[in-house]
Amino acid sequence: MKRLFIRISLGIFLALVVSSVAASQLMRLTIDEQMHERMRGRIFGEVDMMQDYLDRAGEEGFAEAIVRVRRFSMAPVIVRRLGDPEIPPDVRAELRGHTPLHRPNDEGMTAYILINGGDKVVVIGPHRRPLPFDWRHLLLVLSVVLPVVGVAGYLLAYPFAKRLRTLEKAAQALREGDLSARAPIDSPDAVGSLAQQFNAMADKMQELLESQRHLMQAVAHELRTPIARIDFHLEMLRDAPDSAQREARAEDIESEIGELNDLVGELLVYSRFDVETGPLKKKSLPLPETAHEVVDRLRATRPEIEVLVRGDAEEVIAHETYFRRALQNLVANAKRYAKSQVVVEYERDDGGLRLSVVDDGPGIKEEDRQRIFEPFTRVDDSRSRESGGAGLGLAIVARILKSHGGTVRVADGGATGSRFVTFWPDR
Ligand code: ADP
């Protein structure tokens, strides 16, 4: 905070110093030159008048005239003889033919007047140049500017620094494990939008970690059942009196291991959607061919259930494997619970394809329609345990649709049964 304030103040201060020095130098270059020209004109005129006046005063009026000249001259006036060593030799030589004479030197300009062609020389000067650049003036100006810049810098830096501090605190809390830490900043500046990004990131992190935690708990819970059963079968295997019973127990264990294997396989599919790895490779899949292929693969399970495919769209834009997987899970469920019929129907709708899987089974209660998409949710335990799978089927469907930017929900399936409605956007 302090550093930010010092930096801003120092920045403004340096910018002011540099710009004012540069500006004053520029002004000097232009104004100085003009001033000098004007001064020269005045000095030349004044000296001409002096020459005239002194010449006319003559020998007898000279003393009085020189007093007057001193009074209105802008520079010192000294009377010398032509032979005086203070008169430079080149001036002496030139004065005979040309008077008055102006000579520039380090301090300014000096004028020489030869009175009536005689021996008397009046030296007027030096006429000093206008004041040179003075650092003391700059220091004076800075003594006023510095405190003003300090206060302005503080006022500018303070709100920024305060918001950054809030953001820093939230980041620190998050780092230390407080997943609910957020930065309550809604200013319409860069810090505000940074805070928004930070909060969105924290939301996402919290959501991910919490879903991971739930999944871990659910997985542990799901694994426990087959493991307990394997344990039980092993116990029985040890006590089995003959080889026929031993064989039966071994088969039980094998089937439990098969279930464990299925669960692990489903888990792997499910977790693949946990990490979003860039945009999906979507393509156009032909309808109804793709739907028929999926339905045909499930022919063996409950072949007595009739499955109809109907719709008036020609394609769906989706990731091929994931689309087939989602449809397969929905149709498999529908077949599992249907009494006699399952319908897969689709239509184009608002920039995408709406595809529904409808069955005439027991349906899903209003209050369960949201939670069945969570991993390992079974709404009717006795019913689904014997017939169902690992409890990840709908969770996988939900994830597939989320990764496509689409949706899945359960609606009423008509008189009875359930209707799973999915939406697959074109882009
Ligand atoms: P499972 O592997 O147990 O079938 P799912 O995620 O596919 O897991 O389904 C979750 C639960 O949702 C099922 O156990 C079942 O209770 C219910 N369910 C899914 N599809 C249907 C359906 N078509 N009709 C009635 N209930 C269903």
Short mmCIF file of C-alpha atoms and ligand atoms in Angstrom, two decimals:
data_model
loop_
_atom_site.label_atom_id
_atom_site.label_comp_id
_atom_site.label_asym_id
_atom_site.label_seq_id
_atom_site.Cartn_x
_atom_site.Cartn_y
_atom_site.Cartn_z
CA MET A 1 0.00 0.00 0.00
CA LYS A 2 2.70 2.45 1.07
CA ARG A 3 4.88 1.40 -1.82
CA LEU A 4 2.07 1.93 -4.33
CA PHE A 5 1.43 5.38 -2.94
CA ILE A 6 5.14 6.30 -3.03
CA ARG A 7 5.44 4.99 -6.58
CA ILE A 8 2.45 6.94 -7.88
CA SER A 9 3.57 10.16 -6.15
CA LEU A 10 7.14 9.73 -7.34
CA GLY A 11 5.93 9.03 -10.85
CA ILE A 12 3.77 12.17 -10.96
CA PHE A 13 6.57 14.19 -9.40
CA LEU A 14 9.23 13.04 -11.84
CA ALA A 15 6.88 13.61 -14.76
CA LEU A 16 6.24 17.15 -13.52
CA VAL A 17 9.95 17.93 -13.02
CA VAL A 18 10.96 16.59 -16.42
CA SER A 19 8.12 18.30 -18.24
CA SER A 20 8.60 21.66 -16.50
CA VAL A 21 12.38 21.69 -17.10
CA ALA A 22 11.87 20.74 -20.73
CA ALA A 23 9.13 23.36 -21.14
CA SER A 24 11.19 26.12 -19.55
CA GLN A 25 14.19 25.28 -21.72
CA LEU A 26 12.02 25.40 -24.83
CA MET A 27 10.53 28.73 -23.77
CA ARG A 28 14.00 30.07 -23.12
CA LEU A 29 15.15 29.12 -26.56
CA THR A 30 12.28 30.92 -28.28
CA ILE A 31 11.41 33.81 -25.95
CA ASP A 32 15.02 34.56 -25.03
CA GLU A 33 15.97 34.97 -28.65
CA GLN A 34 13.07 37.35 -29.31
CA MET A 35 13.79 39.36 -26.17
CA HIS A 36 17.42 39.66 -27.12
CA GLU A 37 16.53 41.00 -30.56
CA ARG A 38 14.21 43.62 -29.08
CA MET A 39 16.78 44.68 -26.48
CA ARG A 40 19.41 45.12 -29.19
CA GLY A 41 17.10 47.47 -31.08
CA ARG A 42 16.53 49.57 -28.00
CA ILE A 43 20.22 49.72 -27.05
CA PHE A 44 21.24 50.71 -30.59
CA GLY A 45 18.66 53.53 -30.67
CA GLU A 46 19.63 54.76 -27.23
CA VAL A 47 23.34 54.82 -28.04
CA ASP A 48 22.68 56.70 -31.31
CA MET A 49 20.75 59.34 -29.37
CA MET A 50 23.56 59.61 -26.82
CA GLN A 51 26.13 60.16 -29.59
CA ASP A 52 23.98 62.90 -31.06
CA TYR A 53 23.32 64.58 -27.73
CA LEU A 54 26.95 64.49 -26.58
CA ASP A 55 28.27 65.74 -29.95
CA ARG A 56 25.87 68.61 -29.84
CA ALA A 57 26.71 69.54 -26.25
CA GLY A 58 30.25 70.39 -27.39
CA GLU A 59 33.37 70.67 -25.22
CA GLU A 60 31.91 73.17 -22.78
CA GLY A 61 28.56 71.40 -22.23
CA PHE A 62 30.05 67.89 -22.08
CA ALA A 63 30.30 67.56 -18.27
CA GLU A 64 26.64 68.47 -17.81
CA ALA A 65 25.50 66.34 -20.73
CA ILE A 66 27.31 63.25 -19.45
CA VAL A 67 25.51 63.55 -16.09
CA ARG A 68 22.19 63.50 -17.93
CA VAL A 69 23.22 60.59 -20.11
CA ARG A 70 24.19 58.58 -17.01
CA ARG A 71 20.76 59.25 -15.59
CA PHE A 72 18.79 57.63 -18.36
CA SER A 73 21.29 55.01 -19.52
CA MET A 74 20.38 51.38 -18.88
CA ALA A 75 24.07 50.47 -18.40
CA PRO A 76 27.10 52.08 -16.69
CA VAL A 77 28.63 55.05 -18.56
CA ILE A 78 32.40 55.71 -18.30
CA VAL A 79 34.40 58.48 -20.02
CA ARG A 80 37.89 57.46 -21.30
CA ARG A 81 40.64 58.71 -23.59
CA LEU A 82 41.23 57.09 -26.92
CA GLY A 83 44.70 56.02 -25.83
CA ASP A 84 43.55 54.39 -22.55
CA PRO A 85 44.62 50.72 -22.27
CA GLU A 86 40.99 49.75 -21.37
CA ILE A 87 39.99 50.53 -24.97
CA PRO A 88 40.77 47.42 -27.05
CA PRO A 89 43.15 48.23 -29.97
CA ASP A 90 40.75 47.01 -32.68
CA VAL A 91 37.97 49.22 -31.22
CA ARG A 92 40.36 52.16 -31.20
CA ALA A 93 41.25 51.68 -34.86
CA GLU A 94 37.66 51.24 -35.97
CA LEU A 95 36.24 54.13 -33.91
CA ARG A 96 38.07 56.66 -36.09
CA GLY A 97 36.00 55.75 -39.13
CA HIS A 98 32.77 54.57 -37.46
CA THR A 99 31.04 55.72 -34.29
CA PRO A 100 29.14 54.49 -32.29
CA LEU A 101 30.60 51.02 -32.19
CA HIS A 102 28.96 47.96 -30.55
CA ARG A 103 31.00 45.05 -29.31
CA PRO A 104 29.53 41.83 -27.88
CA ASN A 105 31.36 40.14 -25.00
CA ASP A 106 30.73 37.49 -22.33
CA GLU A 107 28.51 39.69 -20.23
CA GLY A 108 26.46 41.29 -23.02
CA MET A 109 27.04 44.26 -25.34
CA THR A 110 29.29 47.28 -24.82
CA ALA A 111 28.96 50.50 -26.92
CA TYR A 112 31.79 52.98 -27.64
CA ILE A 113 31.14 56.63 -28.68
CA LEU A 114 33.91 58.91 -30.03
CA ILE A 115 32.95 62.53 -29.21
CA ASN A 116 33.27 64.96 -32.11
CA GLY A 117 36.11 63.02 -33.74
CA GLY A 118 38.37 64.07 -30.84
CA ASP A 119 40.12 62.11 -28.09
CA LYS A 120 37.17 61.47 -25.75
CA VAL A 121 35.55 58.02 -25.77
CA VAL A 122 32.33 57.31 -23.86
CA VAL A 123 32.00 53.63 -22.96
CA ILE A 124 28.43 52.45 -22.31
CA GLY A 125 28.00 48.92 -21.02
CA PRO A 126 27.97 46.17 -20.67
CA HIS A 127 24.25 45.83 -21.42
CA ARG A 128 23.58 42.54 -19.72
CA ARG A 129 21.61 39.72 -21.33
CA PRO A 130 18.20 38.88 -19.83
CA LEU A 131 18.34 36.74 -16.70
CA PRO A 132 19.73 33.24 -17.35
CA PHE A 133 17.87 30.07 -16.26
CA ASP A 134 17.83 30.01 -12.46
CA TRP A 135 17.64 26.75 -10.48
CA ARG A 136 16.44 28.63 -7.43
CA HIS A 137 13.20 29.46 -9.22
CA LEU A 138 12.69 25.82 -10.02
CA LEU A 139 13.29 24.83 -6.38
CA LEU A 140 10.73 27.39 -5.27
CA VAL A 141 8.16 26.01 -7.67
CA LEU A 142 8.91 22.45 -6.57
CA SER A 143 8.47 23.32 -2.90
CA VAL A 144 4.85 24.11 -3.74
CA VAL A 145 4.34 21.28 -6.26
CA LEU A 146 5.79 18.51 -4.08
CA PRO A 147 3.21 18.56 -1.27
CA VAL A 148 0.36 18.95 -3.78
CA VAL A 149 1.63 15.93 -5.73
CA GLY A 150 2.04 13.98 -2.48
CA VAL A 151 -1.58 14.57 -1.45
CA ALA A 152 -2.88 13.89 -4.98
CA GLY A 153 -0.83 10.66 -5.20
CA TYR A 154 -2.19 9.50 -1.87
CA LEU A 155 -5.79 10.25 -2.82
CA LEU A 156 -5.35 8.43 -6.13
CA ALA A 157 -3.54 5.41 -4.71
CA TYR A 158 -5.63 4.89 -1.59
CA PRO A 159 -8.84 3.36 -3.02
CA PHE A 160 -6.84 1.17 -5.39
CA ALA A 161 -4.56 -0.05 -2.67
CA LYS A 162 -7.52 -0.73 -0.37
CA ARG A 163 -9.23 -2.92 -2.98
CA LEU A 164 -6.02 -4.75 -3.77
CA ARG A 165 -5.56 -5.43 -0.08
CA THR A 166 -9.07 -6.95 0.09
CA LEU A 167 -8.28 -9.14 -2.89
CA GLU A 168 -4.97 -10.17 -1.38
CA LYS A 169 -6.68 -11.14 1.89
CA ALA A 170 -9.23 -13.28 0.03
CA ALA A 171 -6.47 -15.01 -1.97
CA GLN A 172 -4.55 -15.68 1.23
CA ALA A 173 -7.62 -17.12 2.97
CA LEU A 174 -8.27 -19.36 -0.03
CA ARG A 175 -4.67 -20.53 -0.03
CA GLU A 176 -5.00 -21.42 3.64
CA GLY A 177 -7.99 -23.64 2.85
CA ASP A 178 -11.02 -21.41 3.38
CA LEU A 179 -12.90 -22.33 0.21
CA SER A 180 -15.68 -19.83 0.92
CA ALA A 181 -13.29 -16.84 0.81
CA ARG A 182 -14.33 -14.23 -1.78
CA ALA A 183 -13.29 -10.65 -2.56
CA PRO A 184 -16.38 -8.39 -2.16
CA ILE A 185 -15.29 -5.79 -4.73
CA ASP A 186 -17.61 -4.51 -7.44
CA SER A 187 -15.80 -1.38 -8.59
CA PRO A 188 -16.00 -0.76 -12.34
CA ASP A 189 -12.20 -0.68 -12.75
CA ALA A 190 -9.40 -3.17 -13.39
CA VAL A 191 -9.29 -4.31 -9.75
CA GLY A 192 -13.05 -4.89 -9.84
CA SER A 193 -12.85 -7.14 -12.89
CA LEU A 194 -9.83 -8.94 -11.46
CA ALA A 195 -11.85 -9.57 -8.29
CA GLN A 196 -14.75 -10.90 -10.35
CA GLN A 197 -12.43 -13.31 -12.12
CA PHE A 198 -10.96 -14.35 -8.80
CA ASN A 199 -14.41 -14.98 -7.31
CA ALA A 200 -15.48 -16.99 -10.34
CA MET A 201 -12.29 -19.03 -10.07
CA ALA A 202 -12.93 -19.61 -6.35
CA ASP A 203 -16.53 -20.69 -7.10
CA LYS A 204 -15.30 -23.17 -9.65
CA MET A 205 -12.62 -24.49 -7.32
CA GLN A 206 -15.07 -24.91 -4.48
CA GLU A 207 -17.56 -26.65 -6.74
CA LEU A 208 -14.91 -29.00 -8.10
CA LEU A 209 -13.46 -29.86 -4.72
CA GLU A 210 -16.87 -30.41 -3.20
CA SER A 211 -17.98 -32.65 -6.04
CA GLN A 212 -14.74 -34.57 -5.69
CA ARG A 213 -15.36 -35.02 -2.01
CA HIS A 214 -18.93 -36.22 -2.56
CA LEU A 215 -17.77 -38.58 -5.26
CA MET A 216 -15.05 -40.01 -3.03
CA GLN A 217 -17.58 -40.66 -0.29
CA ALA A 218 -20.00 -42.23 -2.73
CA VAL A 219 -17.28 -44.38 -4.33
CA ALA A 220 -16.12 -45.60 -0.94
CA HIS A 221 -19.71 -46.42 -0.06
CA GLU A 222 -20.31 -48.25 -3.33
CA LEU A 223 -17.11 -50.27 -3.09
CA ARG A 224 -17.87 -51.40 0.41
CA THR A 225 -20.90 -53.51 -0.59
CA PRO A 226 -19.24 -55.86 -3.14
CA ILE A 227 -16.15 -56.08 -0.95
CA ALA A 228 -18.28 -57.12 2.03
CA ARG A 229 -19.99 -59.70 -0.15
CA ILE A 230 -16.65 -61.07 -1.42
CA ASP A 231 -15.54 -61.31 2.19
CA PHE A 232 -18.67 -63.27 3.04
CA HIS A 233 -18.26 -65.63 0.04
CA LEU A 234 -14.62 -66.25 1.01
CA GLU A 235 -15.69 -67.18 4.48
CA MET A 236 -18.21 -69.64 2.98
CA LEU A 237 -15.58 -70.95 0.56
CA ARG A 238 -13.29 -71.85 3.43
CA ASP A 239 -16.09 -73.75 5.16
CA ALA A 240 -17.39 -75.45 1.99
CA PRO A 241 -17.57 -79.25 2.58
CA ASP A 242 -17.17 -80.36 -1.06
CA SER A 243 -15.83 -79.20 -4.38
CA ALA A 244 -19.30 -78.49 -5.87
CA GLN A 245 -19.98 -75.90 -3.15
CA ARG A 246 -16.48 -74.51 -3.42
CA GLU A 247 -17.08 -74.04 -7.13
CA ALA A 248 -20.41 -72.27 -6.44
CA ARG A 249 -18.68 -69.86 -4.00
CA ALA A 250 -15.89 -69.16 -6.47
CA GLU A 251 -18.51 -68.23 -9.05
CA ASP A 252 -20.16 -65.86 -6.56
CA ILE A 253 -16.82 -64.21 -5.94
CA GLU A 254 -16.21 -63.95 -9.67
CA SER A 255 -19.53 -62.25 -10.21
CA GLU A 256 -18.81 -59.76 -7.40
CA ILE A 257 -15.44 -59.01 -8.97
CA GLY A 258 -17.22 -58.49 -12.29
CA GLU A 259 -19.47 -55.93 -10.61
CA LEU A 260 -16.46 -54.19 -9.10
CA ASN A 261 -14.89 -54.11 -12.52
CA ASP A 262 -17.98 -52.54 -14.07
CA LEU A 263 -18.06 -49.94 -11.34
CA VAL A 264 -14.42 -49.03 -11.91
CA GLY A 265 -15.04 -48.83 -15.67
CA GLU A 266 -18.01 -46.48 -15.17
CA LEU A 267 -16.02 -44.40 -12.74
CA LEU A 268 -13.28 -43.97 -15.31
CA VAL A 269 -15.79 -42.76 -17.91
CA TYR A 270 -17.37 -40.43 -15.39
CA SER A 271 -14.06 -38.92 -14.24
CA ARG A 272 -13.03 -38.25 -17.84
CA PHE A 273 -15.52 -35.38 -17.85
CA ASP A 274 -14.17 -33.95 -14.64
CA VAL A 275 -11.35 -32.13 -16.35
CA GLU A 276 -12.41 -29.86 -19.12
CA THR A 277 -9.79 -30.33 -21.80
CA GLY A 278 -10.55 -27.59 -24.27
CA PRO A 279 -13.34 -27.59 -26.84
CA LEU A 280 -14.93 -30.91 -27.80
CA LYS A 281 -14.37 -32.37 -31.26
CA LYS A 282 -17.98 -32.14 -32.43
CA LYS A 283 -19.18 -33.26 -35.82
CA SER A 284 -22.40 -33.83 -37.69
CA LEU A 285 -23.91 -37.26 -36.92
CA PRO A 286 -26.64 -38.56 -39.25
CA LEU A 287 -30.15 -39.13 -37.89
CA PRO A 288 -31.97 -41.46 -37.52
CA GLU A 289 -29.04 -43.85 -38.40
CA THR A 290 -26.98 -43.05 -35.30
CA ALA A 291 -30.00 -43.50 -33.02
CA HIS A 292 -30.90 -46.83 -34.66
CA GLU A 293 -27.35 -48.12 -34.20
CA VAL A 294 -27.43 -47.32 -30.48
CA VAL A 295 -30.85 -48.94 -30.07
CA ASP A 296 -29.76 -52.07 -31.97
CA ARG A 297 -26.80 -52.59 -29.69
CA LEU A 298 -29.18 -52.83 -26.75
CA ARG A 299 -31.43 -55.35 -28.48
CA ALA A 300 -30.36 -58.21 -26.22
CA THR A 301 -31.54 -56.54 -22.98
CA ARG A 302 -35.29 -57.03 -22.48
CA PRO A 303 -36.01 -57.84 -26.15
CA GLU A 304 -39.73 -57.86 -25.37
CA ILE A 305 -39.70 -54.04 -25.07
CA GLU A 306 -40.46 -52.25 -28.31
CA VAL A 307 -38.17 -49.29 -29.10
CA LEU A 308 -39.34 -46.68 -31.63
CA VAL A 309 -37.13 -44.01 -33.19
CA ARG A 310 -38.83 -41.02 -34.81
CA GLY A 311 -38.15 -37.41 -35.69
CA ASP A 312 -37.77 -34.97 -38.55
CA ALA A 313 -34.18 -33.75 -38.15
CA GLU A 314 -31.29 -35.05 -40.24
CA GLU A 315 -28.32 -34.49 -38.01
CA VAL A 316 -27.07 -33.73 -34.56
CA ILE A 317 -23.85 -31.80 -33.90
CA ALA A 318 -22.01 -33.66 -31.14
CA HIS A 319 -18.95 -35.64 -30.11
CA GLU A 320 -19.66 -39.05 -31.62
CA THR A 321 -18.62 -41.35 -28.76
CA TYR A 322 -20.17 -39.14 -26.10
CA PHE A 323 -23.46 -38.74 -27.96
CA ARG A 324 -23.77 -42.50 -28.43
CA ARG A 325 -22.87 -43.05 -24.78
CA ALA A 326 -25.49 -40.60 -23.49
CA LEU A 327 -28.22 -42.04 -25.72
CA GLN A 328 -27.22 -45.58 -24.79
CA ASN A 329 -27.47 -44.83 -21.05
CA LEU A 330 -30.91 -43.22 -21.46
CA VAL A 331 -32.31 -46.00 -23.65
CA ALA A 332 -30.85 -48.72 -21.39
CA ASN A 333 -32.52 -47.13 -18.36
CA ALA A 334 -35.79 -46.65 -20.21
CA LYS A 335 -35.78 -50.30 -21.33
CA ARG A 336 -34.99 -51.41 -17.82
CA TYR A 337 -38.02 -49.63 -16.34
CA ALA A 338 -40.47 -49.69 -19.28
CA LYS A 339 -43.57 -51.88 -19.24
CA SER A 340 -43.83 -52.37 -23.00
CA GLN A 341 -42.47 -49.46 -25.03
CA VAL A 342 -39.68 -46.91 -25.33
CA VAL A 343 -39.73 -44.00 -27.79
CA VAL A 344 -36.69 -42.02 -28.93
CA GLU A 345 -37.93 -38.81 -30.56
CA TYR A 346 -36.14 -35.72 -31.80
CA GLU A 347 -36.72 -32.36 -33.44
CA ARG A 348 -34.78 -29.23 -34.31
CA ASP A 349 -35.24 -26.48 -31.77
CA ASP A 350 -33.67 -23.05 -31.28
CA GLY A 351 -30.14 -23.64 -32.62
CA GLY A 352 -29.85 -27.29 -31.69
CA LEU A 353 -31.48 -30.68 -31.45
CA ARG A 354 -34.00 -31.65 -28.79
CA LEU A 355 -33.93 -35.40 -28.21
CA SER A 356 -36.20 -37.20 -25.75
CA VAL A 357 -36.29 -40.77 -24.46
CA VAL A 358 -39.76 -41.70 -23.23
CA ASP A 359 -40.86 -44.88 -21.48
CA ASP A 360 -44.09 -46.24 -19.99
CA GLY A 361 -42.53 -47.40 -16.75
CA PRO A 362 -43.19 -46.22 -13.17
CA GLY A 363 -41.87 -42.67 -13.84
CA ILE A 364 -39.80 -40.52 -11.50
CA LYS A 365 -41.27 -38.51 -8.66
CA GLU A 366 -41.10 -34.72 -8.94
CA GLU A 367 -38.79 -34.41 -5.92
CA ASP A 368 -36.28 -36.94 -7.32
CA ARG A 369 -35.98 -35.43 -10.79
CA GLN A 370 -32.96 -33.30 -9.95
CA ARG A 371 -30.97 -35.62 -7.74
CA ILE A 372 -31.01 -38.68 -10.01
CA PHE A 373 -28.28 -36.93 -12.01
CA GLU A 374 -25.93 -37.06 -9.01
CA PRO A 375 -23.53 -40.03 -8.94
CA PHE A 376 -24.83 -43.16 -7.15
CA THR A 377 -28.35 -41.86 -6.64
CA ARG A 378 -31.05 -44.52 -6.69
CA VAL A 379 -34.55 -43.35 -6.06
CA ASP A 380 -36.05 -46.68 -5.29
CA ASP A 381 -33.31 -48.77 -3.81
CA SER A 382 -35.00 -52.15 -3.90
CA ARG A 383 -36.16 -51.61 -7.46
CA SER A 384 -32.89 -50.39 -8.91
CA ARG A 385 -30.44 -52.52 -6.98
CA GLU A 386 -31.50 -55.72 -8.55
CA SER A 387 -31.96 -54.29 -12.03
CA GLY A 388 -29.72 -51.23 -12.10
CA GLY A 389 -26.10 -50.58 -12.86
CA ALA A 390 -23.43 -48.78 -10.91
CA GLY A 391 -25.58 -45.68 -10.33
CA LEU A 392 -23.46 -43.51 -12.61
CA GLY A 393 -25.46 -43.75 -15.82
CA LEU A 394 -27.40 -40.49 -15.51
CA ALA A 395 -24.45 -38.68 -13.89
CA ILE A 396 -22.48 -39.51 -17.03
CA VAL A 397 -25.33 -38.28 -19.26
CA ALA A 398 -25.46 -35.00 -17.30
CA ARG A 399 -21.72 -34.51 -17.65
CA ILE A 400 -21.75 -35.25 -21.36
CA LEU A 401 -24.47 -32.67 -21.93
CA LYS A 402 -22.72 -30.12 -19.76
CA SER A 403 -19.52 -30.58 -21.76
CA HIS A 404 -21.55 -29.96 -24.93
CA GLY A 405 -23.10 -26.80 -23.52
CA GLY A 406 -26.47 -28.56 -23.55
CA THR A 407 -29.00 -29.66 -20.93
CA VAL A 408 -30.81 -32.73 -19.67
CA ARG A 409 -33.94 -32.84 -17.52
CA VAL A 410 -36.78 -35.16 -16.63
CA ALA A 411 -40.31 -34.26 -17.69
CA ASP A 412 -43.56 -36.16 -17.39
CA GLY A 413 -43.71 -39.13 -19.70
CA GLY A 414 -47.41 -38.71 -20.39
CA ALA A 415 -49.97 -40.79 -18.48
CA THR A 416 -47.23 -42.80 -16.77
CA GLY A 417 -43.53 -43.28 -17.24
CA SER A 418 -40.74 -40.79 -17.57
CA ARG A 419 -39.42 -38.53 -20.28
CA PHE A 420 -35.73 -37.60 -20.38
CA VAL A 421 -35.29 -34.47 -22.52
CA THR A 422 -31.81 -33.55 -23.80
CA PHE A 423 -30.76 -30.49 -25.78
CA TRP A 424 -27.68 -30.60 -28.04
CA PRO A 425 -26.69 -27.11 -29.23
CA ASP A 426 -25.17 -26.76 -32.72
CA ARG A 427 -22.17 -24.85 -31.43
P1 ADP B 1 -28.34 -46.91 -12.39
O1 ADP B 1 -27.06 -47.44 -12.84
O2 ADP B 1 -28.67 -47.27 -10.98
O3 ADP B 1 -29.45 -47.14 -13.34
P2 ADP B 1 -28.60 -44.22 -13.24
O4 ADP B 1 -27.78 -43.02 -12.95
O5 ADP B 1 -28.69 -44.64 -14.65
O6 ADP B 1 -28.10 -45.36 -12.32
O7 ADP B 1 -30.02 -43.92 -12.71
C1 ADP B 1 -30.19 -43.41 -11.41
C2 ADP B 1 -31.57 -43.79 -10.86
O8 ADP B 1 -32.58 -43.07 -11.56
C3 ADP B 1 -31.92 -45.23 -11.07
O9 ADP B 1 -31.42 -46.01 -10.04
C4 ADP B 1 -33.42 -45.17 -11.04
O10 ADP B 1 -33.89 -45.17 -9.72
C5 ADP B 1 -33.75 -43.84 -11.68
N1 ADP B 1 -34.09 -43.94 -13.12
C6 ADP B 1 -33.26 -43.77 -14.16
N2 ADP B 1 -33.92 -43.92 -15.34
C7 ADP B 1 -35.21 -44.19 -15.02
C8 ADP B 1 -36.39 -44.42 -15.80
N3 ADP B 1 -36.38 -44.41 -17.13
N4 ADP B 1 -37.54 -44.64 -15.13
C9 ADP B 1 -37.55 -44.65 -13.78
N5 ADP B 1 -36.49 -44.44 -13.01
C10 ADP B 1 -35.32 -44.21 -13.61
#
